[in-house]
JSON list of C-alpha atoms in Angstrom, two decimals:
[
{"chain": "E", "resi": 1, "resn": "MET", "atom": "CA", "xyz": [67.24, 12.58, 34.55]},
{"chain": "E", "resi": 2, "resn": "GLN", "atom": "CA", "xyz": [70.05, 14.53, 32.91]},
{"chain": "E", "resi": 3, "resn": "SER", "atom": "CA", "xyz": [69.25, 17.62, 30.85]},
{"chain": "E", "resi": 4, "resn": "THR", "atom": "CA", "xyz": [72.86, 18.69, 30.19]},
{"chain": "E", "resi": 5, "resn": "ILE", "atom": "CA", "xyz": [76.14, 16.98, 29.33]},
{"chain": "E", "resi": 6, "resn": "LYS", "atom": "CA", "xyz": [79.70, 18.27, 29.50]},
{"chain": "E", "resi": 7, "resn": "LEU", "atom": "CA", "xyz": [81.39, 18.93, 26.17]},
{"chain": "E", "resi": 8, "resn": "ASP", "atom": "CA", "xyz": [84.19, 16.41, 26.72]},
{"chain": "E", "resi": 9, "resn": "GLN", "atom": "CA", "xyz": [81.67, 13.70, 27.73]},
{"chain": "E", "resi": 10, "resn": "PHE", "atom": "CA", "xyz": [79.56, 14.43, 24.66]},
{"chain": "E", "resi": 11, "resn": "LEU", "atom": "CA", "xyz": [82.56, 14.07, 22.33]},
{"chain": "E", "resi": 12, "resn": "LYS", "atom": "CA", "xyz": [83.24, 10.62, 23.78]},
{"chain": "E", "resi": 13, "resn": "LYS", "atom": "CA", "xyz": [79.56, 9.62, 23.66]},
{"chain": "E", "resi": 14, "resn": "VAL", "atom": "CA", "xyz": [79.21, 10.35, 19.93]},
{"chain": "E", "resi": 15, "resn": "GLY", "atom": "CA", "xyz": [82.54, 8.68, 19.12]},
{"chain": "E", "resi": 16, "resn": "ALA", "atom": "CA", "xyz": [84.26, 11.84, 17.93]},
{"chain": "E", "resi": 17, "resn": "VAL", "atom": "CA", "xyz": [87.16, 11.00, 20.26]},
{"chain": "E", "resi": 18, "resn": "MET", "atom": "CA", "xyz": [88.34, 7.82, 21.95]},
{"chain": "E", "resi": 19, "resn": "SER", "atom": "CA", "xyz": [89.43, 9.30, 25.28]},
{"chain": "E", "resi": 20, "resn": "GLY", "atom": "CA", "xyz": [89.03, 12.24, 27.60]},
{"chain": "E", "resi": 21, "resn": "GLY", "atom": "CA", "xyz": [92.62, 13.23, 26.89]},
{"chain": "E", "resi": 22, "resn": "GLU", "atom": "CA", "xyz": [91.93, 13.39, 23.18]},
{"chain": "E", "resi": 23, "resn": "ALA", "atom": "CA", "xyz": [88.81, 15.50, 23.82]},
{"chain": "E", "resi": 24, "resn": "LYS", "atom": "CA", "xyz": [90.80, 17.85, 26.08]},
{"chain": "E", "resi": 25, "resn": "MET", "atom": "CA", "xyz": [93.47, 18.34, 23.41]},
{"chain": "E", "resi": 26, "resn": "LEU", "atom": "CA", "xyz": [90.99, 19.08, 20.60]},
{"chain": "E", "resi": 27, "resn": "ILE", "atom": "CA", "xyz": [89.03, 21.48, 22.78]},
{"chain": "E", "resi": 28, "resn": "GLN", "atom": "CA", "xyz": [92.07, 23.36, 24.09]},
{"chain": "E", "resi": 29, "resn": "GLU", "atom": "CA", "xyz": [93.56, 23.80, 20.61]},
{"chain": "E", "resi": 30, "resn": "GLY", "atom": "CA", "xyz": [90.34, 25.46, 19.42]},
{"chain": "E", "resi": 31, "resn": "SER", "atom": "CA", "xyz": [89.20, 22.68, 17.07]},
{"chain": "E", "resi": 32, "resn": "VAL", "atom": "CA", "xyz": [85.70, 22.46, 18.58]},
{"chain": "E", "resi": 33, "resn": "SER", "atom": "CA", "xyz": [82.86, 24.95, 18.22]},
{"chain": "E", "resi": 34, "resn": "VAL", "atom": "CA", "xyz": [79.49, 25.04, 19.93]},
{"chain": "E", "resi": 35, "resn": "ASN", "atom": "CA", "xyz": [76.66, 26.90, 18.23]},
{"chain": "E", "resi": 36, "resn": "ASP", "atom": "CA", "xyz": [79.13, 28.50, 15.79]},
{"chain": "E", "resi": 37, "resn": "GLU", "atom": "CA", "xyz": [81.53, 29.79, 18.51]},
{"chain": "E", "resi": 38, "resn": "VAL", "atom": "CA", "xyz": [84.93, 28.25, 19.29]},
{"chain": "E", "resi": 39, "resn": "GLU", "atom": "CA", "xyz": [84.76, 26.60, 22.72]},
{"chain": "E", "resi": 40, "resn": "THR", "atom": "CA", "xyz": [87.89, 25.95, 24.78]},
{"chain": "E", "resi": 41, "resn": "ARG", "atom": "CA", "xyz": [86.23, 24.81, 28.04]},
{"chain": "E", "resi": 42, "resn": "ARG", "atom": "CA", "xyz": [85.88, 21.06, 28.17]},
{"chain": "E", "resi": 43, "resn": "GLY", "atom": "CA", "xyz": [83.41, 21.39, 31.04]},
{"chain": "E", "resi": 44, "resn": "ARG", "atom": "CA", "xyz": [81.01, 23.53, 28.96]},
{"chain": "E", "resi": 45, "resn": "GLN", "atom": "CA", "xyz": [77.47, 22.35, 29.65]},
{"chain": "E", "resi": 46, "resn": "LEU", "atom": "CA", "xyz": [75.63, 21.36, 26.48]},
{"chain": "E", "resi": 47, "resn": "HIS", "atom": "CA", "xyz": [71.87, 21.39, 26.19]},
{"chain": "E", "resi": 48, "resn": "GLU", "atom": "CA", "xyz": [69.39, 19.61, 23.92]},
{"chain": "E", "resi": 49, "resn": "GLY", "atom": "CA", "xyz": [69.67, 21.08, 20.40]},
{"chain": "E", "resi": 50, "resn": "ASP", "atom": "CA", "xyz": [73.18, 22.51, 20.78]},
{"chain": "E", "resi": 51, "resn": "ARG", "atom": "CA", "xyz": [75.27, 22.11, 17.61]},
{"chain": "E", "resi": 52, "resn": "VAL", "atom": "CA", "xyz": [78.85, 20.91, 18.04]},
{"chain": "E", "resi": 53, "resn": "VAL", "atom": "CA", "xyz": [81.35, 20.98, 15.17]},
{"chain": "E", "resi": 54, "resn": "ILE", "atom": "CA", "xyz": [84.67, 19.14, 15.33]},
{"chain": "E", "resi": 55, "resn": "GLU", "atom": "CA", "xyz": [86.97, 19.51, 12.33]},
{"chain": "E", "resi": 56, "resn": "GLY", "atom": "CA", "xyz": [84.02, 19.98, 9.96]},
{"chain": "E", "resi": 57, "resn": "GLU", "atom": "CA", "xyz": [81.90, 17.16, 11.37]},
{"chain": "E", "resi": 58, "resn": "VAL", "atom": "CA", "xyz": [78.57, 18.30, 12.86]},
{"chain": "E", "resi": 59, "resn": "PHE", "atom": "CA", "xyz": [76.89, 16.70, 15.91]},
{"chain": "E", "resi": 60, "resn": "VAL", "atom": "CA", "xyz": [73.62, 17.81, 17.46]},
{"chain": "E", "resi": 61, "resn": "VAL", "atom": "CA", "xyz": [72.93, 17.20, 21.16]},
{"chain": "E", "resi": 62, "resn": "GLU", "atom": "CA", "xyz": [69.88, 14.91, 21.41]},
{"chain": "E", "resi": 63, "resn": "GLY", "atom": "CA", "xyz": [68.31, 12.40, 23.77]},
{"chain": "E", "resi": 64, "resn": "LEU", "atom": "CA", "xyz": [69.45, 13.88, 27.10]},
{"chain": "E", "resi": 65, "resn": "LYS", "atom": "CA", "xyz": [66.05, 13.67, 28.81]}
]
């Protein structure tokens, strides 16, 4: 039972990126924010209810349990 997911894995899961390399690039260039703060760590652990924004598109972390 998983209660967290890494940021790069989440981006792939929701279809925001096609590959881990694409996720890494977006994250490192500061194009991703988590809960209204720019996040540059692709290994950032996300929790249920976290809000991720990529280039204006909003995703909410759900269904981890």
